[in-house]
mmCIF file of C-alpha atoms in Angstrom:
data_model
loop_
_atom_site.group_PDB
_atom_site.id
_atom_site.type_symbol
_atom_site.label_atom_id
_atom_site.label_comp_id
_atom_site.label_asym_id
_atom_site.label_seq_id
_atom_site.Cartn_x
_atom_site.Cartn_y
_atom_site.Cartn_z
ATOM 1 C CA MET C 1 -14.772 26.886 -4.915
ATOM 2 C CA LEU C 2 -17.738 29.268 -4.748
ATOM 3 C CA LYS C 3 -20.038 26.315 -5.313
ATOM 4 C CA THR C 4 -18.401 24.350 -2.413
ATOM 5 C CA TRP C 5 -18.705 27.366 -0.130
ATOM 6 C CA MET C 6 -22.396 27.913 -0.975
ATOM 7 C CA ASN C 7 -23.197 24.199 -0.647
ATOM 8 C CA SER C 8 -21.302 24.043 2.741
ATOM 9 C CA ILE C 9 -23.616 26.881 3.942
ATOM 10 C CA CYS C 10 -26.670 24.861 2.756
ATOM 11 C CA ALA C 11 -25.400 21.807 4.597
ATOM 12 C CA GLY C 12 -24.781 23.835 7.743
ATOM 13 C CA ILE C 13 -28.373 25.195 7.601
ATOM 14 C CA LEU C 14 -29.714 21.602 7.537
ATOM 15 C CA ILE C 15 -27.425 20.508 10.416
ATOM 16 C CA ALA C 16 -28.786 23.440 12.428
ATOM 17 C CA ILE C 17 -32.252 22.317 11.753
ATOM 18 C CA GLY C 18 -31.363 18.760 12.752
ATOM 19 C CA GLY C 19 -29.812 19.956 15.912
ATOM 20 C CA SER C 20 -32.817 22.216 16.739
ATOM 21 C CA VAL C 21 -35.266 19.296 16.522
ATOM 22 C CA PHE C 22 -32.965 17.174 18.565
ATOM 23 C CA LEU C 23 -32.757 19.855 21.364
ATOM 24 C CA ALA C 24 -36.509 20.345 21.164
ATOM 25 C CA CYS C 25 -37.399 16.679 21.675
ATOM 26 C CA ASP C 26 -37.877 15.494 25.292
ATOM 27 C CA ASN C 27 -37.424 11.971 24.059
ATOM 28 C CA ARG C 28 -33.778 11.552 23.026
ATOM 29 C CA TYR C 29 -34.652 8.506 20.810
ATOM 30 C CA VAL C 30 -37.236 10.520 18.869
ATOM 31 C CA GLY C 31 -34.803 13.363 18.628
ATOM 32 C CA ALA C 32 -31.993 11.204 17.321
ATOM 33 C CA VAL C 33 -34.356 9.745 14.589
ATOM 34 C CA MET C 34 -35.534 13.221 13.676
ATOM 35 C CA PHE C 35 -32.002 14.561 13.260
ATOM 36 C CA SER C 36 -31.643 12.163 10.285
ATOM 37 C CA VAL C 37 -33.694 14.629 8.187
ATOM 38 C CA ALA C 38 -30.631 16.840 8.063
ATOM 39 C CA LEU C 39 -28.295 14.198 6.380
ATOM 40 C CA LEU C 40 -31.047 12.804 4.210
ATOM 41 C CA CYS C 41 -31.666 16.245 2.710
ATOM 42 C CA ILE C 42 -28.013 16.974 2.402
ATOM 43 C CA CYS C 43 -27.320 13.757 0.491
ATOM 44 C CA TYR C 44 -30.357 14.146 -1.764
ATOM 45 C CA ARG C 45 -29.620 17.782 -2.628
ATOM 46 C CA GLY C 46 -25.904 17.178 -2.997
ATOM 47 C CA TYR C 47 -24.871 19.808 -0.333
ATOM 48 C CA TYR C 48 -21.343 19.797 1.005
ATOM 49 C CA LEU C 49 -20.865 18.412 4.555
ATOM 50 C CA PHE C 50 -17.334 18.026 5.750
ATOM 51 C CA THR C 51 -18.006 14.768 7.618
ATOM 52 C CA GLY C 52 -19.610 13.130 4.555
ATOM 53 C CA LYS C 53 -16.762 14.167 2.302
ATOM 54 C CA VAL C 54 -13.552 13.713 4.256
ATOM 55 C CA GLY C 55 -13.645 9.837 3.830
ATOM 56 C CA TYR C 56 -13.222 10.274 0.118
ATOM 57 C CA LEU C 57 -9.694 11.563 0.666
ATOM 58 C CA SER C 58 -8.726 7.869 0.376
ATOM 59 C CA GLU C 59 -9.816 7.898 -3.252
ATOM 60 C CA SER C 60 -8.482 11.289 -4.221
ATOM 61 C CA HIS C 61 -6.259 13.763 -2.306
ATOM 62 C CA THR C 62 -5.279 16.404 -4.730
ATOM 63 C CA LYS C 63 -4.630 20.046 -3.680
ATOM 64 C CA LYS C 64 -8.127 20.873 -4.940
ATOM 65 C CA ASP C 65 -9.645 18.163 -2.884
ATOM 66 C CA ILE C 66 -7.882 19.404 0.263
ATOM 67 C CA SER C 67 -8.746 22.958 -0.440
ATOM 68 C CA SER C 68 -12.408 22.038 -0.968
ATOM 69 C CA LEU C 69 -12.433 20.253 2.367
ATOM 70 C CA ALA C 70 -11.000 23.199 4.138
ATOM 71 C CA ILE C 71 -13.517 25.510 2.580
ATOM 72 C CA GLY C 72 -16.387 23.173 3.259
ATOM 73 C CA LEU C 73 -15.396 22.812 6.883
ATOM 74 C CA VAL C 74 -15.139 26.514 7.556
ATOM 75 C CA GLY C 75 -18.519 27.016 5.760
ATOM 76 C CA ASN C 76 -20.120 24.272 7.826
ATOM 77 C CA LEU C 77 -18.721 25.440 11.156
ATOM 78 C CA ALA C 78 -19.343 29.183 10.539
ATOM 79 C CA THR C 79 -22.957 28.515 9.445
ATOM 80 C CA THR C 80 -23.921 26.156 12.284
ATOM 81 C CA PHE C 81 -22.358 28.423 14.939
ATOM 82 C CA LEU C 82 -24.099 31.587 13.732
ATOM 83 C CA LEU C 83 -27.457 29.796 13.367
ATOM 84 C CA GLY C 84 -26.915 28.376 16.946
ATOM 85 C CA LEU C 85 -26.559 32.013 18.147
ATOM 86 C CA LEU C 86 -29.761 32.837 16.323
ATOM 87 C CA ILE C 87 -31.622 29.866 17.855
ATOM 88 C CA ARG C 88 -30.518 30.918 21.340
ATOM 89 C CA VAL C 89 -31.892 34.428 20.880
ATOM 90 C CA THR C 90 -35.233 33.319 19.295
ATOM 91 C CA MET C 91 -35.717 30.083 21.272
ATOM 92 C CA PRO C 92 -34.149 30.556 24.757
ATOM 93 C CA ASN C 93 -35.467 27.188 25.924
ATOM 94 C CA LEU C 94 -33.408 25.386 23.292
ATOM 95 C CA GLY C 95 -30.350 27.453 24.372
ATOM 96 C CA GLU C 96 -30.745 26.155 27.950
ATOM 97 C CA VAL C 97 -30.772 22.487 26.794
ATOM 98 C CA ALA C 98 -27.793 23.167 24.514
ATOM 99 C CA ALA C 99 -25.858 24.780 27.505
ATOM 100 C CA THR C 100 -26.418 21.683 29.647
ATOM 101 C CA LEU C 101 -25.305 19.390 26.813
ATOM 102 C CA CYS C 102 -22.250 21.391 25.987
ATOM 103 C CA THR C 103 -21.126 21.828 29.571
ATOM 104 C CA LYS C 104 -21.034 17.988 29.843
ATOM 105 C CA LYS C 105 -19.119 17.765 26.542
ATOM 106 C CA LEU C 106 -16.361 20.126 27.838
ATOM 107 C CA GLU C 107 -15.876 17.768 30.922
ATOM 108 C CA GLN C 108 -14.427 15.166 28.582
ATOM 109 C CA GLU C 109 -10.648 14.670 28.216
ATOM 110 C CA PHE C 110 -9.228 15.414 24.809
ATOM 111 C CA TRP C 111 -8.551 11.735 24.080
ATOM 112 C CA GLN C 112 -12.117 10.820 25.004
ATOM 113 C CA THR C 113 -13.537 13.365 22.649
ATOM 114 C CA LEU C 114 -11.146 12.180 19.961
ATOM 115 C CA VAL C 115 -12.228 8.532 20.246
ATOM 116 C CA ARG C 116 -15.967 9.484 20.258
ATOM 117 C CA ALA C 117 -15.360 11.529 17.067
ATOM 118 C CA VAL C 118 -13.546 8.683 15.399
ATOM 119 C CA PHE C 119 -16.530 6.424 15.900
ATOM 120 C CA CYS C 120 -18.762 9.105 14.495
ATOM 121 C CA GLY C 121 -16.466 9.338 11.527
ATOM 122 C CA PHE C 122 -16.902 5.597 10.850
ATOM 123 C CA LEU C 123 -20.731 5.952 10.823
ATOM 124 C CA MET C 124 -20.818 9.087 8.788
ATOM 125 C CA TYR C 125 -18.649 7.492 6.051
ATOM 126 C CA LEU C 126 -20.765 4.458 6.055
ATOM 127 C CA ALA C 127 -24.089 6.410 5.891
ATOM 128 C CA VAL C 128 -22.928 8.616 2.941
ATOM 129 C CA SER C 129 -20.926 5.929 1.023
ATOM 130 C CA ILE C 130 -23.888 3.372 1.203
ATOM 131 C CA PHE C 131 -26.257 6.105 0.111
ATOM 132 C CA ARG C 132 -24.085 6.930 -2.868
ATOM 133 C CA ASP C 133 -23.203 3.435 -3.854
ATOM 134 C CA LYS C 134 -26.419 1.543 -3.114
ATOM 135 C CA LYS C 135 -28.956 4.423 -3.736
ATOM 136 C CA THR C 136 -30.669 3.770 -0.440
ATOM 137 C CA PRO C 137 -31.269 6.084 2.552
ATOM 138 C CA LEU C 138 -31.391 3.210 4.971
ATOM 139 C CA ALA C 139 -27.824 3.597 6.182
ATOM 140 C CA ILE C 140 -28.501 7.256 7.003
ATOM 141 C CA LEU C 141 -31.704 6.374 8.897
ATOM 142 C CA PHE C 142 -29.742 3.892 11.089
ATOM 143 C CA CYS C 143 -26.199 5.423 11.229
ATOM 144 C CA VAL C 144 -27.364 8.931 12.388
ATOM 145 C CA PRO C 145 -29.526 7.779 15.412
ATOM 146 C CA VAL C 146 -26.716 5.325 16.337
ATOM 147 C CA PHE C 147 -23.992 7.967 16.489
ATOM 148 C CA ILE C 148 -26.248 10.307 18.517
ATOM 149 C CA LEU C 149 -27.542 7.672 20.954
ATOM 150 C CA SER C 150 -23.979 6.315 21.454
ATOM 151 C CA GLY C 151 -22.672 9.706 22.513
ATOM 152 C CA PHE C 152 -20.303 10.003 19.579
ATOM 153 C CA GLU C 153 -19.115 13.528 18.545
ATOM 154 C CA HIS C 154 -20.035 15.211 15.259
ATOM 155 C CA SER C 155 -17.972 18.335 14.672
ATOM 156 C CA ILE C 156 -20.561 20.249 12.713
ATOM 157 C CA ALA C 157 -23.496 19.379 14.843
ATOM 158 C CA ASP C 158 -21.410 20.248 18.023
ATOM 159 C CA MET C 159 -20.635 23.695 16.652
ATOM 160 C CA PHE C 160 -24.353 24.368 16.423
ATOM 161 C CA TYR C 161 -24.851 23.256 19.951
ATOM 162 C CA PHE C 162 -21.967 25.505 21.180
ATOM 163 C CA GLY C 163 -23.455 28.405 19.238
ATOM 164 C CA ALA C 164 -26.918 27.877 20.837
ATOM 165 C CA SER C 165 -25.399 27.293 24.251
ATOM 166 C CA GLY C 166 -23.952 30.812 24.771
ATOM 167 C CA LEU C 167 -20.886 29.330 26.429
ATOM 168 C CA THR C 168 -17.626 31.177 25.829
ATOM 169 C CA ASP C 169 -15.200 28.711 27.456
ATOM 170 C CA PRO C 170 -11.790 28.587 25.614
ATOM 171 C CA LYS C 171 -11.911 24.797 25.931
ATOM 172 C CA ILE C 172 -14.408 24.884 23.002
ATOM 173 C CA LEU C 173 -11.561 25.462 20.567
ATOM 174 C CA LEU C 174 -9.606 22.409 21.759
ATOM 175 C CA PHE C 175 -12.793 20.365 21.845
ATOM 176 C CA THR C 176 -13.554 21.323 18.287
ATOM 177 C CA LEU C 177 -10.018 20.458 17.167
ATOM 178 C CA ALA C 178 -10.360 16.995 18.709
ATOM 179 C CA VAL C 179 -13.684 16.370 17.040
ATOM 180 C CA VAL C 180 -12.649 17.515 13.623
ATOM 181 C CA LEU C 181 -9.556 15.344 13.879
ATOM 182 C CA GLY C 182 -11.440 12.390 15.081
ATOM 183 C CA ASN C 183 -14.155 12.613 12.449
ATOM 184 C CA SER C 184 -11.343 12.865 9.761
ATOM 185 C CA ILE C 185 -9.590 9.761 11.117
ATOM 186 C CA GLY C 186 -12.749 7.842 11.300
ATOM 187 C CA GLY C 187 -13.976 9.003 7.850
ATOM 188 C CA VAL C 188 -10.687 7.732 6.103
ATOM 189 C CA ALA C 189 -9.986 4.673 8.194
ATOM 190 C CA LEU C 190 -12.635 2.321 6.780
ATOM 191 C CA PRO C 191 -12.019 3.015 3.044
ATOM 192 C CA LEU C 192 -8.169 2.791 3.624
ATOM 193 C CA LEU C 193 -8.507 -0.564 5.443
ATOM 194 C CA GLN C 194 -10.684 -1.946 2.758
ATOM 195 C CA LYS C 195 -8.327 -0.607 0.112
ATOM 196 C CA ALA C 196 -5.329 -2.188 1.948
ATOM 197 C CA GLY C 197 -7.139 -5.603 1.852
ATOM 198 C CA GLY C 198 -7.208 -5.495 -1.994
ATOM 199 C CA LYS C 199 -9.854 -6.709 -4.344
ATOM 200 C CA ASP C 200 -11.609 -10.007 -3.884
ATOM 201 C CA GLU C 201 -10.314 -12.657 -6.195
#
């Protein structure tokens, strides 16, 4: 469990870096592509990112698996939020961009946030599973920009943005719940559907 905790912190650091470069880019297309560096490094180094792991509950869902997910989620969220606070203090201009971004996020209804998060979950599962199975980073390089440019919600990245935003609205908790739930649903949906279809004859 200590390994999971430490690796979740490492993943959180990289998501914070990806979030920072996204906030720093005036061109959202460039920012979306540059954010990919976070997931690329996480996958190559084997760090623990909740949104990349939750889909594998369809393969194994022991108590240990669930405990690891919970620990990884807390580690990811805590790290990104704290680093977001740090970025706001050291780079106020990024904090202002994050505040504008997060204010718009909190205007969404719960179900809208949930659906956006489900679609992000689909893409995150595909990015990580294709990287693992096919040994290619191509899915990461496409899936990450697609989820960002589509306006889908990623729970760990969003926590960084909220930390950097300086907002203290209690709606953040409900928003985070919706995104974590949606990412989880999206992450397990594709492998479960494929599994339900059975093996090709």
